[in-house]
PDB file of C-alpha atoms in Angstrom:
ATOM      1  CA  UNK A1476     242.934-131.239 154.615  1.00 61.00           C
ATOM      2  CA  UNK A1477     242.004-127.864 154.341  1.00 74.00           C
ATOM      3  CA  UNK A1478     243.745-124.629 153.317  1.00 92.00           C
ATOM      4  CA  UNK A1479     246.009-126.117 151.029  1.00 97.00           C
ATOM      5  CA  UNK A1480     248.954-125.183 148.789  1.00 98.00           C
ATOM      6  CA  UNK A1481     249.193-126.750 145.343  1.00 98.00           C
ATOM      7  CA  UNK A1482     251.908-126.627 143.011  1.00 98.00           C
ATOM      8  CA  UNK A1483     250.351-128.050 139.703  1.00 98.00           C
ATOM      9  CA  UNK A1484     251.916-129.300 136.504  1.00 98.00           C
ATOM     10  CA  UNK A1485     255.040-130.695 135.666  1.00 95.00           C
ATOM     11  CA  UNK A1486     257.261-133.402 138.141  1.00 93.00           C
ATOM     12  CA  UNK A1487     260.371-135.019 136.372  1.00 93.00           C
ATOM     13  CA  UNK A1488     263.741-135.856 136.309  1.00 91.00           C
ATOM     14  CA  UNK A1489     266.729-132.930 136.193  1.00 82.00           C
ATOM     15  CA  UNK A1490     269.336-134.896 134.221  1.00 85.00           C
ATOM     16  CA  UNK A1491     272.658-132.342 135.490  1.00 78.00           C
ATOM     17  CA  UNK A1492     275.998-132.963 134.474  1.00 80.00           C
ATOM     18  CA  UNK A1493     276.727-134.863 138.135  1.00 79.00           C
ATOM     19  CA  UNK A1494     273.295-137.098 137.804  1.00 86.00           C
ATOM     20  CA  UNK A1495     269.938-136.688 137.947  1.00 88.00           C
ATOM     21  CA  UNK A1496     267.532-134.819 140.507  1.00 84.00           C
ATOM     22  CA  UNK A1497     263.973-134.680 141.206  1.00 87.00           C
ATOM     23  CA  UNK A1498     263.003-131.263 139.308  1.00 82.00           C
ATOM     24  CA  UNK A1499     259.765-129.648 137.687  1.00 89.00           C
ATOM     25  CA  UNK A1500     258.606-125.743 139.292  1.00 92.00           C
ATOM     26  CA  UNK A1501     255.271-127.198 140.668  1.00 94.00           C
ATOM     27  CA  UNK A1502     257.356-130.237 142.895  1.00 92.00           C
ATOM     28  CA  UNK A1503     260.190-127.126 143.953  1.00 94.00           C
ATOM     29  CA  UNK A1504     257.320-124.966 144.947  1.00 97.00           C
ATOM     30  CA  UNK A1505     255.191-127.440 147.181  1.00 97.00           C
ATOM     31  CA  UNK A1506     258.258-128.767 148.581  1.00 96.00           C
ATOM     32  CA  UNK A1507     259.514-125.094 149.906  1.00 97.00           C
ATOM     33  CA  UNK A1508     255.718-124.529 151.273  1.00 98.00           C
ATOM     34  CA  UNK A1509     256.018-127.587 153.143  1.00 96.00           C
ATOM     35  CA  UNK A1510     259.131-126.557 154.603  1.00 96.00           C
ATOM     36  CA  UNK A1511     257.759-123.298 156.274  1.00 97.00           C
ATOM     37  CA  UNK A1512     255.281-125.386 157.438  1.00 95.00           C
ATOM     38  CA  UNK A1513     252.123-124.951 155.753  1.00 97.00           C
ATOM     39  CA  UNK A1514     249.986-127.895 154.314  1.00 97.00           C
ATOM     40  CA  UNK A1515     251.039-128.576 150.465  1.00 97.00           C
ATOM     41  CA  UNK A1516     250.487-130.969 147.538  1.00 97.00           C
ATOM     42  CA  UNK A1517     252.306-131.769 144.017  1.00 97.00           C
ATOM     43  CA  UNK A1518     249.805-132.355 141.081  1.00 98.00           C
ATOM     44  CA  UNK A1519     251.228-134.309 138.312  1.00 98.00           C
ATOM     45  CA  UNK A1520     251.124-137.747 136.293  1.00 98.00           C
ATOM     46  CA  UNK A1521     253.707-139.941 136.016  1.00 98.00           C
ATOM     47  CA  UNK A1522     254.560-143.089 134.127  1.00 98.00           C
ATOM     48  CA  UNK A1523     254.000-146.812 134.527  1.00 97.00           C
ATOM     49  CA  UNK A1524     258.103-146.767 135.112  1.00 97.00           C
ATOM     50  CA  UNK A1525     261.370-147.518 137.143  1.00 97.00           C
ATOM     51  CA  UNK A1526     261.670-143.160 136.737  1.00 97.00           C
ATOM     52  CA  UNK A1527     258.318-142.584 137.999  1.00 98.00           C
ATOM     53  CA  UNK A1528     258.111-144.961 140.897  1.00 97.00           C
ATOM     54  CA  UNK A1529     261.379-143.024 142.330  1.00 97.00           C
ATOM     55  CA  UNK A1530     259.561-139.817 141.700  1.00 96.00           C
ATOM     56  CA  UNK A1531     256.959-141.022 144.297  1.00 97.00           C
ATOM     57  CA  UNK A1532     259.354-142.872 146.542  1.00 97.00           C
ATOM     58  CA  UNK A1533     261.766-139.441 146.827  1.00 94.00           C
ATOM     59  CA  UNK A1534     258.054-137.648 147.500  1.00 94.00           C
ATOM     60  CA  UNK A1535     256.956-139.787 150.136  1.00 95.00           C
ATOM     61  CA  UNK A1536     260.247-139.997 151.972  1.00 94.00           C
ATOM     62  CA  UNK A1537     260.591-136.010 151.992  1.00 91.00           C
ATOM     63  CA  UNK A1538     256.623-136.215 153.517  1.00 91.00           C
ATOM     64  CA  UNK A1539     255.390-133.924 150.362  1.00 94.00           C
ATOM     65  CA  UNK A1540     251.890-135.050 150.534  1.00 95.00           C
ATOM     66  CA  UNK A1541     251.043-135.863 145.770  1.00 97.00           C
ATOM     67  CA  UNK A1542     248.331-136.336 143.543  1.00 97.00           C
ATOM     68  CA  UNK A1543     250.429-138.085 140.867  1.00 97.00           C
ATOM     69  CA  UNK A1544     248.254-140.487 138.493  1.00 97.00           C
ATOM     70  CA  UNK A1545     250.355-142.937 136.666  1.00 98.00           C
ATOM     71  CA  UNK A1546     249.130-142.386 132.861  1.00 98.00           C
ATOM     72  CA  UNK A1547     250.261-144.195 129.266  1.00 98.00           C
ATOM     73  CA  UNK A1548     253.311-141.837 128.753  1.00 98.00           C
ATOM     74  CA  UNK A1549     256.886-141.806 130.317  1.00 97.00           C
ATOM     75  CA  UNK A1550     257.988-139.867 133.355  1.00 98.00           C
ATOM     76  CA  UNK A1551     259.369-136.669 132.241  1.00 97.00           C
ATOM     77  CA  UNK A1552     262.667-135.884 131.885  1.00 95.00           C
ATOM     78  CA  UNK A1553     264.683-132.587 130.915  1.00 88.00           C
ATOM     79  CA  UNK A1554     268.512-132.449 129.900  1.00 87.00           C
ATOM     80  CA  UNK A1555     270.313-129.657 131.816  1.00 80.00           C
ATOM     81  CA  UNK A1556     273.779-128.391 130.911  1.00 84.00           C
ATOM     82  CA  UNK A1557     274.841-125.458 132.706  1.00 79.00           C
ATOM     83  CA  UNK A1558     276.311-122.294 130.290  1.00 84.00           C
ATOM     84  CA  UNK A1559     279.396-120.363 131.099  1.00 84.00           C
ATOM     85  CA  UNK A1560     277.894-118.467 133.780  1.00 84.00           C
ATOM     86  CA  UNK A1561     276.116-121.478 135.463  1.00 78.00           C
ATOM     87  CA  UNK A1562     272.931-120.433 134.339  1.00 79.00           C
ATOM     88  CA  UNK A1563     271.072-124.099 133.741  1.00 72.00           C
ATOM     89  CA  UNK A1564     269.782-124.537 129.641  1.00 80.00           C
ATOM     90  CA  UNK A1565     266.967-126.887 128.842  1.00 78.00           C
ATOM     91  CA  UNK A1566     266.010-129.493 126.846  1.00 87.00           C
ATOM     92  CA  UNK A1567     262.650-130.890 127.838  1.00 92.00           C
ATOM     93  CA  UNK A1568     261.342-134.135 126.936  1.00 92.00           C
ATOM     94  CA  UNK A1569     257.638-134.016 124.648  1.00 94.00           C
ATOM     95  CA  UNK A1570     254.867-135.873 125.178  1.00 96.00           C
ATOM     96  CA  UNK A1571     255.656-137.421 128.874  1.00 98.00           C
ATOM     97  CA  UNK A1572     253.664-138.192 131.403  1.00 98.00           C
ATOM     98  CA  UNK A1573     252.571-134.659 132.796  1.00 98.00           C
ATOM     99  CA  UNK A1574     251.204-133.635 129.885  1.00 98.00           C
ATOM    100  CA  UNK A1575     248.858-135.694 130.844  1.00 98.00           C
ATOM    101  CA  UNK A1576     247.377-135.350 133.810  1.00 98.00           C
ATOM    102  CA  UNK A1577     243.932-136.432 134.363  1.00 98.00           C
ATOM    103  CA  UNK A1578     240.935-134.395 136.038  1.00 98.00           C
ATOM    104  CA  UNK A1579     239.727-136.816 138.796  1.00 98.00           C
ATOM    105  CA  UNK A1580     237.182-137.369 141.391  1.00 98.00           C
ATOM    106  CA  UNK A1581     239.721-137.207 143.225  1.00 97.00           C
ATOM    107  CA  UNK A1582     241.515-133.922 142.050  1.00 98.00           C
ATOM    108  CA  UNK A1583     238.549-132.197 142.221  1.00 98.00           C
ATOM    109  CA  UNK A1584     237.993-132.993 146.074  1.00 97.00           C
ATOM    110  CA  UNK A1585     241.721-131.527 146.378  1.00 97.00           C
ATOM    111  CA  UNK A1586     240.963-128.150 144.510  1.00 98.00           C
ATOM    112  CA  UNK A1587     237.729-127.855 146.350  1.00 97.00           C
ATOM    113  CA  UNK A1588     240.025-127.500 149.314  1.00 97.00           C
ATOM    114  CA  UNK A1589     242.867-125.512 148.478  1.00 98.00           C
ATOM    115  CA  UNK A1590     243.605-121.595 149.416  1.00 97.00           C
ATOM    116  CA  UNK A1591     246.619-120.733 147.013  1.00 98.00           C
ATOM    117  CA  UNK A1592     247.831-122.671 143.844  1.00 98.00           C
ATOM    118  CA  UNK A1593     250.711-122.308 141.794  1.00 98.00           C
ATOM    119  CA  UNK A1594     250.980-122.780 137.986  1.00 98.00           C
ATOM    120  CA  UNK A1595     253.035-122.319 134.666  1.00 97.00           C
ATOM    121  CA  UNK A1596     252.827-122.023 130.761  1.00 97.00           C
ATOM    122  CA  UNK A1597     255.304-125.293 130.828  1.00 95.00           C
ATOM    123  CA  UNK A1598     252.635-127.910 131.659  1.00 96.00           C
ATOM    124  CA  UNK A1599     249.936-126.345 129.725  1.00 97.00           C
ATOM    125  CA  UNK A1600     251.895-127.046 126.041  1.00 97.00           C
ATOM    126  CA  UNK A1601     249.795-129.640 125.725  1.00 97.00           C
ATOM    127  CA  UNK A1602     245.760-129.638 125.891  1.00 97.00           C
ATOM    128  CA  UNK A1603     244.892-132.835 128.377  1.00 98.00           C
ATOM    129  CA  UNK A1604     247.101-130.692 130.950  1.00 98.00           C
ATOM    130  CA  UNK A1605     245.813-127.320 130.266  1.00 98.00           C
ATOM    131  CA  UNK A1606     241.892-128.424 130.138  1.00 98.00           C
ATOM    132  CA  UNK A1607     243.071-129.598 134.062  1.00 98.00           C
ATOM    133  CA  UNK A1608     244.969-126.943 134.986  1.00 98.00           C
ATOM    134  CA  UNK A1609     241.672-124.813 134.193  1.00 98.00           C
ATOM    135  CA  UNK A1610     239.345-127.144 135.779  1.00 98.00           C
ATOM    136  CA  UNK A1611     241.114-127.706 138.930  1.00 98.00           C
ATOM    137  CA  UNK A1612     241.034-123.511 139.051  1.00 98.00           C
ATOM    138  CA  UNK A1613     237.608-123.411 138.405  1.00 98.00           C
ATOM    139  CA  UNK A1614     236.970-125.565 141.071  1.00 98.00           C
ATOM    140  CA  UNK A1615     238.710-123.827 144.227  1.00 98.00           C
ATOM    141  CA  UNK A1616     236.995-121.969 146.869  1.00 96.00           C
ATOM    142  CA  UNK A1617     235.802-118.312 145.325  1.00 91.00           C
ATOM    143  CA  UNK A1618     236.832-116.543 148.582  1.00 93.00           C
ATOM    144  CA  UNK A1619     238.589-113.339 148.635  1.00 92.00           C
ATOM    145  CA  UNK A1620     242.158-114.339 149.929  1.00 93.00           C
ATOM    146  CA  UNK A1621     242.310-117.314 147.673  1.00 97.00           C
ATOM    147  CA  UNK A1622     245.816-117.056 145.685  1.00 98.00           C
ATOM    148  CA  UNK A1623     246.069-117.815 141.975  1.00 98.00           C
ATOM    149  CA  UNK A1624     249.648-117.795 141.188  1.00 98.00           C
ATOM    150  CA  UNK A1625     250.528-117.900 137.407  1.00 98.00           C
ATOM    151  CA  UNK A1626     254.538-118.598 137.586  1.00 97.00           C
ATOM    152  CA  UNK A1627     255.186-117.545 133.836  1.00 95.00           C
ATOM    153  CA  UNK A1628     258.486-119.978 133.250  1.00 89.00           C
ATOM    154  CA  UNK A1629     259.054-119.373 129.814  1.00 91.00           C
ATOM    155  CA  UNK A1630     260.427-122.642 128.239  1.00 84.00           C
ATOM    156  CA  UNK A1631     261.944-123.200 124.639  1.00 82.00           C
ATOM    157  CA  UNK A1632     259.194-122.584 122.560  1.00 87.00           C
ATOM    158  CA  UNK A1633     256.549-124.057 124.595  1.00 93.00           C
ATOM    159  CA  UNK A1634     254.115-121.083 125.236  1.00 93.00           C
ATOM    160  CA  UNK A1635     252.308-119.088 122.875  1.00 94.00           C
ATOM    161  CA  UNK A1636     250.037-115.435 123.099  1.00 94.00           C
ATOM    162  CA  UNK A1637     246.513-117.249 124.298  1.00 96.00           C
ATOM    163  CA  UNK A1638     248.143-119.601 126.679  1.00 97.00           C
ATOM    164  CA  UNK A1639     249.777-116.634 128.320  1.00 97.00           C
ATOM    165  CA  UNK A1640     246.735-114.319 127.612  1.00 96.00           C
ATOM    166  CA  UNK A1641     244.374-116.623 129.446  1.00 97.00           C
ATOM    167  CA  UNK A1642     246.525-117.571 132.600  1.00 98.00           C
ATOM    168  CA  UNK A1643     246.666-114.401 133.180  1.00 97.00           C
ATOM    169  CA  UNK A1644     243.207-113.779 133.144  1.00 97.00           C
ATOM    170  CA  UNK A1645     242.811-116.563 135.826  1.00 97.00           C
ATOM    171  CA  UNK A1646     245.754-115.629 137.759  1.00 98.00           C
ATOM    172  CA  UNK A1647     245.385-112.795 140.429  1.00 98.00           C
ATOM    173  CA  UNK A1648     249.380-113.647 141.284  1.00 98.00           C
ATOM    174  CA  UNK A1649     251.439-112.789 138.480  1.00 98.00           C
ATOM    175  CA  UNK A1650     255.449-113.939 138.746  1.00 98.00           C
ATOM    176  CA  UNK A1651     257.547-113.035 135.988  1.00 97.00           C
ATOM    177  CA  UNK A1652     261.452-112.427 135.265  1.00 95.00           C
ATOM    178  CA  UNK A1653     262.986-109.749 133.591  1.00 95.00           C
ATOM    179  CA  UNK A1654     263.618-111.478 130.339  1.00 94.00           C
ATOM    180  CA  UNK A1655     260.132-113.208 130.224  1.00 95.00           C
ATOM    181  CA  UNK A1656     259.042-109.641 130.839  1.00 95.00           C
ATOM    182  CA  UNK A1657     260.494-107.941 127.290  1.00 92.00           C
ATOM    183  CA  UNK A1658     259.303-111.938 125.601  1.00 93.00           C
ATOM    184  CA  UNK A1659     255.545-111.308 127.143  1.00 93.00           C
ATOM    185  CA  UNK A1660     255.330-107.401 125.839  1.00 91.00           C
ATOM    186  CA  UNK A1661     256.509-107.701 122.667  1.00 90.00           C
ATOM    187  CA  UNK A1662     253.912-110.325 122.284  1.00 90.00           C
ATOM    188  CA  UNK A1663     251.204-108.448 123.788  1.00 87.00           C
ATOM    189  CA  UNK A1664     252.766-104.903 121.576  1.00 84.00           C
ATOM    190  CA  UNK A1665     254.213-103.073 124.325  1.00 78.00           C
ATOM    191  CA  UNK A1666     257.609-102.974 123.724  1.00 70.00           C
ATOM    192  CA  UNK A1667     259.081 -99.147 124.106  1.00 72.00           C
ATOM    193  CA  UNK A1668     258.202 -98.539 127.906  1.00 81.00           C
ATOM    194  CA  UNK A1669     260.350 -99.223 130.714  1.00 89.00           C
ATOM    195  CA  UNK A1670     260.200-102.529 132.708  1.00 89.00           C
ATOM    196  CA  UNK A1671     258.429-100.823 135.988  1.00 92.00           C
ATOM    197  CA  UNK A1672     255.814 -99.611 133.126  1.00 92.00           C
ATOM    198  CA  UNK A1673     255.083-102.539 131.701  1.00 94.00           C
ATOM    199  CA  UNK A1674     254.455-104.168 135.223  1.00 95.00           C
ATOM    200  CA  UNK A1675     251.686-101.586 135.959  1.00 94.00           C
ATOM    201  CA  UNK A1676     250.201-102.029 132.841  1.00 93.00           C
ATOM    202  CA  UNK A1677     249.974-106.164 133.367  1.00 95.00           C
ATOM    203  CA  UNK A1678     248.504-105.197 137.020  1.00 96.00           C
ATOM    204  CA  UNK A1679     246.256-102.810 135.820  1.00 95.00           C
ATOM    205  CA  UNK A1680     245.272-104.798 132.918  1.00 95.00           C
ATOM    206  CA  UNK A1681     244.608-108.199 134.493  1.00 96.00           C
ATOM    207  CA  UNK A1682     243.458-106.508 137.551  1.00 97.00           C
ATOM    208  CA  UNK A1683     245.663-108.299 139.703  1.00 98.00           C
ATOM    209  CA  UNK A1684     246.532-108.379 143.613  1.00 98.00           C
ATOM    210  CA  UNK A1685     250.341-108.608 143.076  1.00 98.00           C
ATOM    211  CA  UNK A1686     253.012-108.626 140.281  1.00 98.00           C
ATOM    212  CA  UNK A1687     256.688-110.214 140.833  1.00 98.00           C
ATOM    213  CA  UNK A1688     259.079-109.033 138.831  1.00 98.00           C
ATOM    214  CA  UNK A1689     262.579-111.307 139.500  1.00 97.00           C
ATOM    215  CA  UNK A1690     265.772-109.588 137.870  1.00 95.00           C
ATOM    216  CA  UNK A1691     268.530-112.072 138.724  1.00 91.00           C
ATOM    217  CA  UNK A1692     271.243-110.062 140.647  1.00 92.00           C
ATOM    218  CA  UNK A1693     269.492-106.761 140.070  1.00 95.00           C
ATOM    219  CA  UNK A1694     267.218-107.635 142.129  1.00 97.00           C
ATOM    220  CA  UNK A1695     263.438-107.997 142.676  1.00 98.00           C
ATOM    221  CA  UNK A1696     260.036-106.169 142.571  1.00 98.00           C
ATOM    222  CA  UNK A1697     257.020-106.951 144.148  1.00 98.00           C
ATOM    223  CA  UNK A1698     253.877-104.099 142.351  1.00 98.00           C
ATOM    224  CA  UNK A1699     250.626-103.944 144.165  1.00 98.00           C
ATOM    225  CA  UNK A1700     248.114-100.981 143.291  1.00 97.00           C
ATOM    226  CA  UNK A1701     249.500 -98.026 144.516  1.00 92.00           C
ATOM    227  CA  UNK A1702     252.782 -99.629 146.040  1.00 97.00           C
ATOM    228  CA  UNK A1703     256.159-101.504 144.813  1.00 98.00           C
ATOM    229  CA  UNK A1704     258.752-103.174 147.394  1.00 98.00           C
ATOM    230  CA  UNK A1705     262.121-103.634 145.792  1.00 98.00           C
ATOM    231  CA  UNK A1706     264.371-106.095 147.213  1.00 98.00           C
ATOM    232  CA  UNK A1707     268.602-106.186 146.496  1.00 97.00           C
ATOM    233  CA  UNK A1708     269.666-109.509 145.287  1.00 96.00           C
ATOM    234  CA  UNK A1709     272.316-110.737 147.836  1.00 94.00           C
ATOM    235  CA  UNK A1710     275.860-111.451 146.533  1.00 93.00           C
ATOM    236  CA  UNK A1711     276.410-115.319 147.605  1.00 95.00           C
ATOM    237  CA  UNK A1712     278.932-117.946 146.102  1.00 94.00           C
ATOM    238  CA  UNK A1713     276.154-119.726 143.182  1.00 93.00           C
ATOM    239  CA  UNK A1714     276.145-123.719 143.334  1.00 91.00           C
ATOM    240  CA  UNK A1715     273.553-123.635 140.593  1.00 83.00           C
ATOM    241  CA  UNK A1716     270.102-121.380 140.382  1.00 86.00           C
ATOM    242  CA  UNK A1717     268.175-124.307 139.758  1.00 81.00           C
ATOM    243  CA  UNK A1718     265.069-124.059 141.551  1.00 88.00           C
ATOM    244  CA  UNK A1719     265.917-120.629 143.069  1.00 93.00           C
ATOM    245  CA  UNK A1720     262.833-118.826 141.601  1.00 94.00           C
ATOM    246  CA  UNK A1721     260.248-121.768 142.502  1.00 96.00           C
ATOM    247  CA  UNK A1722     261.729-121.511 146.312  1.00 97.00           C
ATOM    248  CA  UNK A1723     261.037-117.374 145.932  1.00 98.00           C
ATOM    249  CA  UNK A1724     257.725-118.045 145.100  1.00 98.00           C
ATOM    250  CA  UNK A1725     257.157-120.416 147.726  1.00 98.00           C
ATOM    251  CA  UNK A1726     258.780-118.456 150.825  1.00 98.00           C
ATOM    252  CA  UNK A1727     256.773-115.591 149.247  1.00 98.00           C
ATOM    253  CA  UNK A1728     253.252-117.302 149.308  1.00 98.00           C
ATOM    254  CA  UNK A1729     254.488-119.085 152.305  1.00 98.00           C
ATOM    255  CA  UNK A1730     254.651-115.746 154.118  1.00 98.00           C
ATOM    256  CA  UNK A1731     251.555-114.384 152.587  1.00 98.00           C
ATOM    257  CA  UNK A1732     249.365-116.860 153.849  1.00 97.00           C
ATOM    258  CA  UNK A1733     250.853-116.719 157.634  1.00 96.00           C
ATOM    259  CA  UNK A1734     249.166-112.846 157.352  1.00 96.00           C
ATOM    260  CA  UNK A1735     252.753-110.780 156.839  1.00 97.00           C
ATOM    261  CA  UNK A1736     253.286-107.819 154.878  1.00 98.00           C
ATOM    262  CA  UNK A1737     254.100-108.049 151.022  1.00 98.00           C
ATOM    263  CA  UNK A1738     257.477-106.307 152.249  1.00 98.00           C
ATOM    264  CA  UNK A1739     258.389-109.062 155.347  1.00 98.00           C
ATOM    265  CA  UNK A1740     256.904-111.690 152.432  1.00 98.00           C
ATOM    266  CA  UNK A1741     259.605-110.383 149.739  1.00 98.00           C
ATOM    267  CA  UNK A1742     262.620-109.977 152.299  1.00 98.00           C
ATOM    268  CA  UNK A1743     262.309-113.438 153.146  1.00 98.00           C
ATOM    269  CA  UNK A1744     261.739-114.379 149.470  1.00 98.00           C
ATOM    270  CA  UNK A1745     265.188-113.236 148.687  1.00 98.00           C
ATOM    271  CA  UNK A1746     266.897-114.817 151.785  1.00 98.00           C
ATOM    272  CA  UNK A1747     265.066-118.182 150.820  1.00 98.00           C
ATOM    273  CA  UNK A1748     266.354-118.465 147.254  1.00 97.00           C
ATOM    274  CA  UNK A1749     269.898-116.885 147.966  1.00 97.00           C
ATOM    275  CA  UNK A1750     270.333-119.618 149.865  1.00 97.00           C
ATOM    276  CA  UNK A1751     269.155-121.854 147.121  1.00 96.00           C
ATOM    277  CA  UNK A1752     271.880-120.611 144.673  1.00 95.00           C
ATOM    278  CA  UNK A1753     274.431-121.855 147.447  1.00 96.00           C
ATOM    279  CA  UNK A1754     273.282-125.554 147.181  1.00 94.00           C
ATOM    280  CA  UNK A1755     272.855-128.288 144.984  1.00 85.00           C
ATOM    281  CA  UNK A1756     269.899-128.745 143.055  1.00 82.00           C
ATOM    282  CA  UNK A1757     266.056-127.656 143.378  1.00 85.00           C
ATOM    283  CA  UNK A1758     265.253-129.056 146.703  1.00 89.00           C
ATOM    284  CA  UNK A1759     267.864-128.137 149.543  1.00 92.00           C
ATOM    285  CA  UNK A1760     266.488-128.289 153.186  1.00 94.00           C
ATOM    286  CA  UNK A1761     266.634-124.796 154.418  1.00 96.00           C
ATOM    287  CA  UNK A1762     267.800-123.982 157.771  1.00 96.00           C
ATOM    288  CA  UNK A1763     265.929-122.779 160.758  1.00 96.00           C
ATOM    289  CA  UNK A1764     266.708-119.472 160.508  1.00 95.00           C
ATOM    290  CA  UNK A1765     264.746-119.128 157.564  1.00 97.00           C
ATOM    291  CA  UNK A1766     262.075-121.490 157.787  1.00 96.00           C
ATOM    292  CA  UNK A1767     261.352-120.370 161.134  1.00 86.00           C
TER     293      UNK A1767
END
């Protein structure tokens, strides 16, 4: 299959205060590209167990086409207990299964044939995953309207200055939230300017095509050179926000790819993961009306 849209790196187990759901950004992203109908695949590892098996099983009967090698580590899993304001906190599970995930044969025929990927600094904590995650890059098409999308996803403390340095080097896609945003330029020593500043410095810097800046409910930036699209953030009655930014990025590549505008791309960015916040968990079907 060519043309395809990869979300790489971690695929585990949401443990939420009502049970557990099928979480990780990359699985969220490719799952949202599939729904607006464009050809997509998870990249992950799993383990030899009960957890993982499900993980494939849930995969298979949602028709989100995997690359998920079963490795000598447990499936992933990440403790999520919601704060006073429903915002979901993390504890994530070391040394599991995707940070391990193997460069194959067979994961090189998929990068070969992919047109947009999407990445984090959460899968690349450890080296076996990060030597893959740059290999697999390496190895897609060098064409012009190829996407790199480095999904920054700041967790705990598992990111440091040359992990985020060098995605961003490989990236031409940069998403990033507010808060990452101050995190990222005090670590790069550009912490006095004003958040619109800073985001024209990373374009600039890292020469990149596009820069997302998410700002909860103050809404949303998309930079390009010489242009920025500002979205509102819709008021809606929150479920839980888990998954909401992965299902941005997805309805925004999504929209890319079919040739729209970075403004028609953002609008229905916002629209998609609004209606996230209103359900359940990371992987919601969306309705027609914004799918089609």
């Amino acid at each position: 299959m060519n043309n395809l849209v990869v979300g790489m790196g971690e695929a585990l187990w949401d443990v939420l205060p009502e049970g557990k759901k099928i979480g990780g950004a990359p699985a969220n992203f490719a799952y949202h590209v599939s729904q607006f109908g464009l050809p997509s695949c998870v990249v992950s590892a799993i383990g030899d167990d009960a957890l993982g098996n499900e993980i494939i099983s849930n995969f298979t009967s949602k028709g989100l086409n995997h690359q998920i090698d079963k490795v000598p580590y447990p499936t992933g899993t990440v403790q999520v207990e919601k704060d006073q304001a429903g915002i979901p906190q993390y504890e994530i599970k070391e040394n599991v299964a995707w940070d391990n995930i193997p460069y194959t044969t067979a994961l090189e025929t998929i990068a070969k044939s992919t047109k947009a990927v999407c990445f984090g600094s959460l899968a690349q904590r450890n080296v076996v995953s990060r030597e893959t995650i740059g290999r697999f890059i390496d190895a897609m098409p060098k064409n012009d309207d190829t996407l790199i999308v480095f999904d920054v996803n700041l967790r705990q403390g598992f990111y440091n200055k040359d992990i985020l340095c060098n995605s961003m080097k490989r990236c031409n896609i940069l998403k990033i939230n507010d808060e990452e945003l101050v995190t990222v330029s005090r670590m790069f020593g550009y912490p006095g300017i004003d958040l619109q500043d800073k985001c024209w410095i990373l374009l600039g810097k890292y020469n990149l095509k596009m820069l997302i800046l998410t700002c909860g409910i103050n809404g949303s930036y998309v930079f390009t050179p010489g242009n920025v699209s500002f979205q509102p953030t819709p008021t809606v009655e929150v479920a839980d926000t888990v998954g909401a930014g992965d299902s941005f990025t997805a309805a925004f590549i999504a929209s890319v790819l079919k040739g729209k505008s970075v403004t028609e791309a953002h609008a229905l960015a916002v629209r998609t993961s609004a209606y996230v916040c209103t359900q359940k968990g990371a992987m919601p079907v969306l309705p027609a009306e914004i799918t089609g």
